Short mmCIF file of C-alpha atoms and ligand atoms in Angstrom, two decimals:
data_model
loop_
_atom_site.label_atom_id
_atom_site.label_comp_id
_atom_site.label_asym_id
_atom_site.label_seq_id
_atom_site.Cartn_x
_atom_site.Cartn_y
_atom_site.Cartn_z
CA MET A 1 33.89 -1.41 -54.83
CA ALA A 2 33.20 -1.34 -58.54
CA ASP A 3 32.67 2.23 -59.59
CA LYS A 4 30.01 3.67 -57.35
CA VAL A 5 28.59 6.97 -58.57
CA ASN A 6 29.74 9.76 -56.29
CA LEU A 7 26.66 11.94 -55.82
CA LEU A 8 28.63 14.74 -54.18
CA GLY A 9 28.70 17.76 -56.47
CA LEU A 10 25.98 16.59 -58.84
CA PRO A 11 23.83 19.63 -59.66
CA ARG A 12 20.15 19.23 -58.87
CA GLY A 13 19.05 18.42 -62.44
CA LYS A 14 21.67 15.73 -62.86
CA LEU A 15 20.84 14.21 -59.49
CA GLN A 16 17.16 14.13 -60.45
CA ALA A 17 18.11 12.35 -63.67
CA PHE A 18 20.10 9.84 -61.63
CA PHE A 19 17.02 8.99 -59.55
CA VAL A 20 14.73 8.83 -62.56
CA GLU A 21 17.14 6.39 -64.16
CA MET A 22 16.87 4.26 -61.04
CA GLY A 23 13.09 4.24 -61.47
CA GLU A 24 12.63 6.68 -58.58
CA LYS A 25 10.87 10.01 -58.32
CA PRO A 26 12.94 13.13 -59.05
CA TYR A 27 12.13 14.67 -55.64
CA ARG A 28 14.51 12.17 -54.08
CA ALA A 29 17.24 14.51 -55.32
CA SER A 30 16.00 17.30 -53.05
CA GLN A 31 15.83 14.97 -50.06
CA VAL A 32 19.36 13.72 -50.57
CA MET A 33 20.75 17.20 -51.24
CA LYS A 34 19.34 18.55 -47.99
CA TRP A 35 20.88 15.71 -46.04
CA VAL A 36 24.23 16.06 -47.71
CA TYR A 37 24.62 19.84 -47.75
CA HIS A 38 22.42 21.15 -44.95
CA ASP A 39 23.05 18.36 -42.46
CA GLY A 40 26.51 17.27 -43.57
CA VAL A 41 25.46 13.62 -43.87
CA ASP A 42 27.52 11.32 -46.08
CA ASP A 43 25.92 8.01 -45.12
CA PHE A 44 22.67 7.04 -46.88
CA GLU A 45 21.66 5.02 -43.83
CA ALA A 46 21.23 8.23 -41.83
CA MET A 47 18.75 9.67 -44.37
CA THR A 48 15.71 8.65 -42.38
CA ASP A 49 13.01 10.07 -44.64
CA ILE A 50 14.12 7.75 -47.42
CA ALA A 51 12.66 4.23 -47.46
CA LYS A 52 14.97 1.54 -46.14
CA ARG A 53 14.98 -0.37 -49.41
CA LEU A 54 16.05 2.66 -51.41
CA ARG A 55 18.73 3.47 -48.85
CA ALA A 56 20.12 -0.04 -49.27
CA ARG A 57 20.12 0.29 -53.05
CA LEU A 58 21.83 3.65 -52.85
CA ARG A 59 24.56 2.17 -50.71
CA GLU A 60 25.18 -0.42 -53.40
CA VAL A 61 25.41 1.89 -56.37
CA ALA A 62 26.34 5.30 -55.00
CA GLU A 63 28.43 7.14 -52.46
CA ILE A 64 28.90 10.61 -50.99
CA ARG A 65 32.63 11.07 -50.79
CA ALA A 66 34.65 14.26 -50.28
CA PRO A 67 38.45 14.43 -50.29
CA GLU A 68 39.94 13.94 -46.84
CA PHE A 69 41.67 17.00 -45.36
CA GLY A 70 45.06 16.70 -43.68
CA VAL A 71 45.75 18.59 -40.48
CA GLY A 72 44.89 22.27 -40.97
CA HIS A 73 47.82 24.69 -40.89
CA ARG A 74 46.67 27.83 -39.18
CA ALA A 75 48.49 31.05 -40.00
CA THR A 76 49.07 33.78 -37.45
CA ASP A 77 46.31 35.85 -39.09
CA GLY A 78 43.64 33.12 -38.79
CA VAL A 79 43.92 31.78 -42.33
CA VAL A 80 43.80 27.98 -42.43
CA LYS A 81 45.34 25.86 -45.18
CA TRP A 82 44.41 22.24 -45.72
CA LEU A 83 45.86 19.63 -48.01
CA ALA A 84 42.92 17.90 -49.68
CA HIS A 85 43.82 14.31 -50.54
CA LEU A 86 42.49 13.10 -53.87
CA ASP A 87 42.15 9.64 -55.31
CA GLY A 88 45.44 8.37 -56.64
CA GLY A 89 47.68 9.95 -54.02
CA GLN A 90 47.66 13.51 -55.33
CA ALA A 91 46.74 16.43 -53.13
CA VAL A 92 45.72 20.05 -53.67
CA GLU A 93 45.40 22.95 -51.29
CA THR A 94 42.27 24.60 -49.93
CA VAL A 95 42.49 27.86 -48.00
CA LEU A 96 40.00 29.37 -45.54
CA ILE A 97 40.18 33.15 -45.21
CA PRO A 98 38.07 34.45 -42.32
CA ASP A 99 37.44 38.17 -42.56
CA ARG A 100 34.97 40.40 -40.72
CA GLY A 101 31.99 38.09 -40.67
CA ARG A 102 32.89 36.33 -43.89
CA ASN A 103 34.42 32.90 -44.37
CA THR A 104 35.89 32.83 -47.85
CA LEU A 105 37.10 29.49 -49.14
CA CYS A 106 39.72 29.50 -51.86
CA ILE A 107 39.45 26.19 -53.71
CA SER A 108 41.53 24.32 -56.26
CA SER A 109 40.23 22.97 -59.55
CA GLN A 110 43.27 21.19 -60.99
CA VAL A 111 46.28 19.28 -59.72
CA GLY A 112 49.01 21.75 -60.68
CA CYS A 113 48.44 23.97 -63.70
CA MET A 114 49.36 24.00 -67.38
CA LEU A 115 49.58 27.74 -67.85
CA ASP A 116 52.96 28.37 -66.23
CA CYS A 117 52.49 32.02 -65.35
CA SER A 118 55.96 33.33 -64.56
CA PHE A 119 55.15 34.51 -61.01
CA CYS A 120 53.04 31.59 -59.74
CA ALA A 121 54.32 28.65 -57.68
CA THR A 122 51.54 26.33 -58.83
CA GLY A 123 52.63 26.66 -62.46
CA LYS A 124 56.19 25.68 -61.62
CA GLN A 125 55.24 22.15 -60.65
CA GLY A 126 53.56 21.18 -63.90
CA PHE A 127 50.11 19.72 -64.40
CA ASN A 128 48.75 16.41 -63.33
CA GLY A 129 45.05 16.38 -64.01
CA ASN A 130 41.64 17.78 -63.31
CA LEU A 131 39.63 17.54 -60.14
CA SER A 132 36.24 15.86 -60.37
CA ARG A 133 33.16 17.84 -59.36
CA ALA A 134 33.02 15.76 -56.16
CA GLU A 135 36.60 16.83 -55.38
CA ILE A 136 35.79 20.46 -56.10
CA VAL A 137 32.52 20.60 -54.17
CA GLY A 138 34.02 18.29 -51.55
CA GLN A 139 36.51 20.99 -50.53
CA VAL A 140 33.65 23.27 -49.50
CA TRP A 141 31.68 20.40 -47.95
CA ARG A 142 34.71 19.34 -45.91
CA ALA A 143 35.54 22.91 -44.85
CA GLU A 144 31.97 23.34 -43.61
CA ARG A 145 32.36 20.21 -41.49
CA GLU A 146 35.57 21.64 -40.06
CA LEU A 147 33.86 24.93 -39.23
CA ALA A 148 30.89 23.16 -37.69
CA ALA A 149 33.22 21.07 -35.54
CA ARG A 150 34.70 24.31 -34.22
CA GLY A 151 31.26 25.69 -33.48
CA ASP A 152 31.37 28.24 -36.33
CA ARG A 153 27.75 28.24 -37.48
CA ARG A 154 28.19 30.71 -40.29
CA GLY A 155 29.79 28.15 -42.55
CA ILE A 156 31.40 29.15 -45.83
CA THR A 157 29.99 32.46 -47.07
CA ASN A 158 32.06 32.97 -50.25
CA VAL A 159 33.80 30.62 -52.65
CA VAL A 160 36.59 31.70 -54.98
CA PHE A 161 38.23 29.50 -57.61
CA MET A 162 41.62 31.03 -56.87
CA GLY A 163 43.48 28.00 -55.59
CA MET A 164 45.52 25.67 -57.74
CA GLY A 165 44.71 25.31 -61.42
CA GLU A 166 42.90 27.12 -64.20
CA PRO A 167 39.19 26.58 -63.58
CA LEU A 168 38.10 27.22 -67.16
CA LEU A 169 40.33 24.38 -68.37
CA ASN A 170 38.24 22.03 -66.21
CA PHE A 171 35.03 23.55 -67.46
CA GLU A 172 32.11 21.16 -66.83
CA PRO A 173 33.08 20.07 -63.32
CA VAL A 174 33.72 23.71 -62.36
CA MET A 175 30.36 24.83 -63.78
CA ASP A 176 28.56 21.95 -62.03
CA ALA A 177 30.27 22.90 -58.79
CA ALA A 178 29.22 26.55 -59.22
CA ASP A 179 25.62 25.36 -59.68
CA VAL A 180 25.81 23.46 -56.42
CA PHE A 181 27.38 26.39 -54.56
CA MET A 182 24.47 28.61 -55.65
CA ASP A 183 21.64 26.09 -55.15
CA ASP A 184 19.46 26.72 -52.09
CA LEU A 185 19.22 22.98 -51.53
CA ALA A 186 23.00 22.94 -51.22
CA PHE A 187 25.17 25.89 -50.15
CA GLY A 188 22.76 28.63 -51.23
CA LEU A 189 25.42 31.25 -51.99
CA SER A 190 24.45 34.23 -54.10
CA LYS A 191 26.00 34.66 -57.55
CA ARG A 192 28.07 37.53 -56.22
CA ARG A 193 29.69 35.23 -53.69
CA VAL A 194 30.88 32.58 -56.11
CA THR A 195 33.82 33.76 -58.21
CA VAL A 196 35.57 31.96 -61.04
CA SER A 197 39.03 33.38 -61.64
CA THR A 198 40.70 32.81 -64.99
CA ALA A 199 44.03 33.63 -66.60
CA GLY A 200 42.00 34.31 -69.75
CA ILE A 201 40.74 31.23 -71.61
CA VAL A 202 38.70 33.39 -73.95
CA PRO A 203 36.39 30.83 -75.63
CA ARG A 204 35.47 29.38 -72.25
CA ILE A 205 34.48 32.86 -70.98
CA TYR A 206 31.87 32.95 -73.76
CA ASP A 207 30.75 29.43 -72.79
CA MET A 208 30.54 30.51 -69.19
CA GLY A 209 28.09 33.25 -70.11
CA MET A 210 25.69 30.63 -71.44
CA ARG A 211 26.13 28.31 -68.49
CA THR A 212 26.24 30.31 -65.24
CA ASP A 213 25.82 33.73 -63.72
CA ALA A 214 28.59 33.33 -61.17
CA SER A 215 31.05 36.21 -60.85
CA LEU A 216 34.07 36.45 -63.10
CA ALA A 217 37.59 37.50 -62.16
CA VAL A 218 40.31 37.89 -64.75
CA SER A 219 44.02 37.76 -64.02
CA LEU A 220 45.32 40.57 -66.18
CA HIS A 221 48.66 41.60 -64.59
CA ALA A 222 49.77 43.69 -67.56
CA ALA A 223 48.22 46.28 -69.85
CA ARG A 224 50.48 45.49 -72.84
CA ASP A 225 50.61 42.27 -74.83
CA ASP A 226 54.41 42.10 -74.91
CA LEU A 227 54.59 42.15 -71.11
CA ARG A 228 51.56 39.93 -70.60
CA ASN A 229 53.03 37.35 -73.01
CA GLU A 230 55.90 37.04 -70.55
CA LEU A 231 53.88 36.94 -67.35
CA VAL A 232 50.86 34.96 -68.53
CA PRO A 233 52.03 32.91 -71.53
CA VAL A 234 48.46 31.95 -72.53
CA ASN A 235 48.22 35.59 -73.67
CA ARG A 236 50.02 34.56 -76.88
CA LYS A 237 46.95 32.55 -77.73
CA TYR A 238 44.33 34.92 -76.31
CA PRO A 239 45.65 38.49 -76.35
CA ILE A 240 44.40 41.32 -74.19
CA ALA A 241 41.93 42.83 -76.68
CA ASP A 242 40.17 39.46 -77.13
CA LEU A 243 40.15 38.89 -73.39
CA LEU A 244 38.51 42.23 -72.64
CA ALA A 245 35.97 41.70 -75.42
CA ALA A 246 35.05 38.41 -73.74
CA CYS A 247 34.66 40.20 -70.39
CA ARG A 248 32.31 42.76 -71.93
CA HIS A 249 30.30 39.99 -73.50
CA TYR A 250 30.10 38.15 -70.18
CA LEU A 251 28.74 41.25 -68.51
CA GLN A 252 26.08 41.49 -71.19
CA ASP A 253 25.15 37.87 -70.57
CA ILE A 254 24.80 38.18 -66.82
CA GLY A 255 23.33 41.66 -67.02
CA GLU A 256 22.14 43.99 -64.27
CA ARG A 257 24.71 45.90 -62.31
CA ARG A 258 27.42 43.29 -62.25
CA THR A 259 31.15 43.87 -62.56
CA VAL A 260 34.18 41.79 -63.42
CA THR A 261 37.12 41.75 -61.08
CA ILE A 262 40.45 42.52 -62.69
CA GLU A 263 43.31 40.94 -60.76
CA TYR A 264 46.70 42.58 -61.03
CA THR A 265 49.69 41.16 -59.19
CA LEU A 266 52.22 43.91 -58.57
CA ILE A 267 55.84 42.93 -59.18
CA GLU A 268 58.61 45.40 -58.51
CA GLY A 269 60.15 46.91 -61.60
CA VAL A 270 58.08 44.66 -63.86
CA ASN A 271 54.52 46.03 -63.95
CA ASP A 272 54.31 48.50 -61.06
CA GLY A 273 55.36 51.76 -62.68
CA SER A 274 53.23 54.84 -63.24
CA ASP A 275 53.30 54.11 -66.98
CA ASP A 276 51.81 50.72 -66.20
CA ALA A 277 49.06 52.27 -64.09
CA ARG A 278 48.31 54.79 -66.84
CA GLY A 279 48.20 52.03 -69.46
CA LEU A 280 45.90 49.98 -67.29
CA ALA A 281 43.52 52.87 -66.74
CA ARG A 282 43.39 53.56 -70.47
CA LEU A 283 42.80 49.90 -71.27
CA LEU A 284 39.99 49.41 -68.78
CA ALA A 285 38.15 52.65 -69.52
CA GLY A 286 34.47 51.89 -69.99
CA LEU A 287 34.60 48.34 -68.60
CA ARG A 288 32.39 47.74 -65.55
CA CYS A 289 35.11 46.43 -63.29
CA LYS A 290 36.79 46.47 -59.93
CA ILE A 291 40.56 46.23 -59.80
CA ASN A 292 42.08 43.95 -57.23
CA LEU A 293 45.77 44.71 -56.68
CA ILE A 294 47.73 41.77 -55.28
CA PRO A 295 51.23 42.45 -53.96
CA PHE A 296 53.49 39.70 -55.31
CA ASN A 297 53.97 36.82 -52.86
CA PRO A 298 57.38 35.22 -53.02
CA PHE A 299 57.86 31.45 -53.19
CA PRO A 300 60.84 29.08 -53.20
CA ASP A 301 62.66 28.36 -56.45
CA ASP A 302 61.40 31.49 -58.20
CA ALA A 303 63.82 31.59 -61.12
CA HIS A 304 62.97 35.24 -61.86
CA ALA A 305 63.75 36.45 -58.34
CA TYR A 306 60.68 38.69 -58.45
CA ARG A 307 60.09 41.06 -55.55
CA ARG A 308 57.10 42.70 -53.97
CA PRO A 309 57.09 46.47 -54.50
CA SER A 310 57.43 48.75 -51.47
CA ALA A 311 54.26 49.80 -49.69
CA ALA A 312 54.73 53.33 -51.01
CA ARG A 313 54.96 52.17 -54.58
CA ILE A 314 51.90 49.97 -54.22
CA ALA A 315 49.99 52.87 -52.71
CA SER A 316 50.90 55.22 -55.53
CA PHE A 317 49.84 52.64 -58.14
CA GLN A 318 46.52 52.30 -56.35
CA THR A 319 46.05 56.05 -56.02
CA GLN A 320 46.76 56.57 -59.69
CA LEU A 321 43.98 54.14 -60.62
CA GLN A 322 41.59 55.64 -58.11
CA SER A 323 42.23 59.12 -59.45
CA ALA A 324 41.35 57.79 -62.88
CA GLY A 325 37.97 56.80 -61.43
CA PHE A 326 38.48 53.09 -60.77
CA ALA A 327 37.54 51.09 -57.71
CA ALA A 328 40.99 49.73 -57.00
CA MET A 329 41.36 47.63 -53.86
CA LEU A 330 44.49 46.27 -52.34
CA ARG A 331 44.20 42.60 -51.52
CA THR A 332 45.92 42.24 -48.19
CA THR A 333 48.35 39.39 -48.04
CA ARG A 334 46.89 36.69 -45.84
CA GLY A 335 48.14 33.28 -44.82
CA ASP A 336 51.77 34.06 -45.62
CA SER A 337 53.07 32.30 -42.52
CA VAL A 338 51.75 28.94 -43.76
CA LYS A 339 52.47 29.60 -47.45
CA ALA A 340 48.79 29.97 -48.20
CA ALA A 341 48.90 33.35 -49.94
CA CYS A 342 48.02 33.86 -53.62
CA GLY A 343 50.38 31.97 -55.86
CA GLN A 344 52.06 30.00 -53.09
CA LEU A 345 49.92 26.87 -53.32
CA THR A 346 51.70 23.74 -54.37
CA GLY A 347 49.87 20.81 -52.79
CA SER A 348 51.44 17.49 -53.49
CA VAL A 349 51.62 17.04 -57.21
CA ARG A 350 53.36 14.30 -59.11
CA ASP A 351 54.57 16.12 -62.15
CA ARG A 352 54.65 13.81 -65.12
CA THR A 353 57.18 16.03 -66.80
CA ARG A 354 59.54 15.91 -63.79
CA ARG A 355 60.33 19.54 -64.41
CA ARG A 356 60.35 20.38 -60.75
CA GLN A 357 62.72 17.54 -59.87
CA ARG A 358 65.08 18.61 -62.62
CA TYR A 359 65.00 22.12 -61.31
CA LEU A 360 65.73 21.06 -57.75
CA ALA A 361 68.55 18.79 -58.90
CA ARG A 362 70.05 21.60 -60.93
CA THR A 363 70.00 24.12 -58.13
CA GLY A 364 70.83 21.62 -55.40
CA ASN A 365 67.98 23.19 -53.49
CA GLY A 366 66.21 20.48 -51.54
CA ALA A 367 63.74 22.83 -49.89
CA VAL A 368 60.26 21.86 -51.01
CA ALA A 369 57.34 24.20 -50.56
CA MET A 370 54.85 21.63 -49.39
CA GLU A 371 54.34 21.01 -45.74
CA GLU A 372 52.91 17.52 -45.73
CA ALA A 373 54.03 14.34 -47.39
CA PRO A 374 51.74 12.75 -49.99
CA ALA A 375 49.10 10.40 -48.59
N1 LIG B 401 44.20 30.22 -62.76
C1 LIG B 401 43.36 31.19 -62.13
C2 LIG B 401 43.40 31.10 -60.61
C3 LIG B 401 44.79 31.38 -60.12
S1 LIG B 401 45.23 32.02 -58.58
C4 LIG B 401 43.78 32.56 -62.57
O1 LIG B 401 44.83 32.71 -63.18
O2 LIG B 401 43.06 33.51 -62.30
C5 LIG B 401 44.47 33.49 -58.20
C6 LIG B 401 45.29 34.75 -58.39
O3 LIG B 401 46.58 34.75 -57.74
C7 LIG B 401 45.57 35.02 -59.85
O4 LIG B 401 45.22 36.33 -60.15
C8 LIG B 401 47.05 34.82 -59.93
O5 LIG B 401 47.59 35.48 -61.02
C9 LIG B 401 47.52 35.33 -58.60
N2 LIG B 401 48.89 34.94 -58.26
C10 LIG B 401 49.55 33.84 -58.69
N3 LIG B 401 50.79 33.80 -58.18
C11 LIG B 401 50.93 34.88 -57.39
C12 LIG B 401 51.98 35.37 -56.56
N4 LIG B 401 53.14 34.72 -56.45
N5 LIG B 401 51.76 36.50 -55.89
C13 LIG B 401 50.58 37.15 -55.98
N6 LIG B 401 49.56 36.73 -56.74
C14 LIG B 401 49.72 35.61 -57.45
#
């Protein structure tokens, strides 16, 4: 099976180029895309409006292949978590969050993560590579098949890059995937329903402005550099002032009445005080943004022993921001019962650095967060 080209996730222009290179007309791209994304077909043979000879050639040189999903783990609140099996035995997690007429899919872009934010389970397992665009788009394609099999005709209505990994460190595949999510010949989602969430890779935010008009979310978590350096170590390289300048620039690029989402995970006694709220309000003054407050979700082997603040404390943080004129929403914790909440995703990652194994050996704690064995 010598290196077939996986056509899944190729944006329209690149798929047209593929056909032109084969000596075919570019409109073949539209035909194939409709089959793949609107009809869920992954076998060229079933694409009956394409000549038999071309179908046969396609089968020789190309494929449509999404990662396989393991058994879905359904949480008590309807959230479903799947392990998406990648080539090479690695797996990442994909989470479906149904909510009042919406089906939001939270997808992964990397196997593990390099950024090692202090409060995130994914970062604790190290990094073991980037997902291909077929593996990124394939999560949405596969989830749509799952929904269709259950008779849910709505399909996926929103996609957020808030699963495992830092999407802007896997830039081209993530941008290609965003193109496909927003293309009418594929998933046809509006730019407001495709959100790239970043810990703040500043130069890539500028690149993003030239490449897409998808929505941007930024994981801020602290209003001061000294604290953010601790929580989000990449802040040492790209401090808060640079990050917010990049956000403003992005808003200029995408124009109209768009906003950035500021994500802020609330951790008791760390960043949840009224000083923190005041600092945040001062910092964000004048930025077109919405603030998304995320109560900290605990995970095994958290060396910091972080805690979620009380409901009262969370509410007063939110009120303080609202009184300062901000749209500050509380992101309800979903999927907790299957460890599918923000920051709890671990997949099945082989960490080249063996950091996780060393940690487990040191603590004698054999409990592993993942719920399925590697493929
Ligand atoms: N790398 C991207 C996507 C990460 S996950 C980014 O940093 O934005 C999406 C959100 O979940 C981020 O805002 C992240 O900071 C947050 N998060 C991570 N761990 C968490 C935890 N244990 N509890 C609550 N939120 C968490």
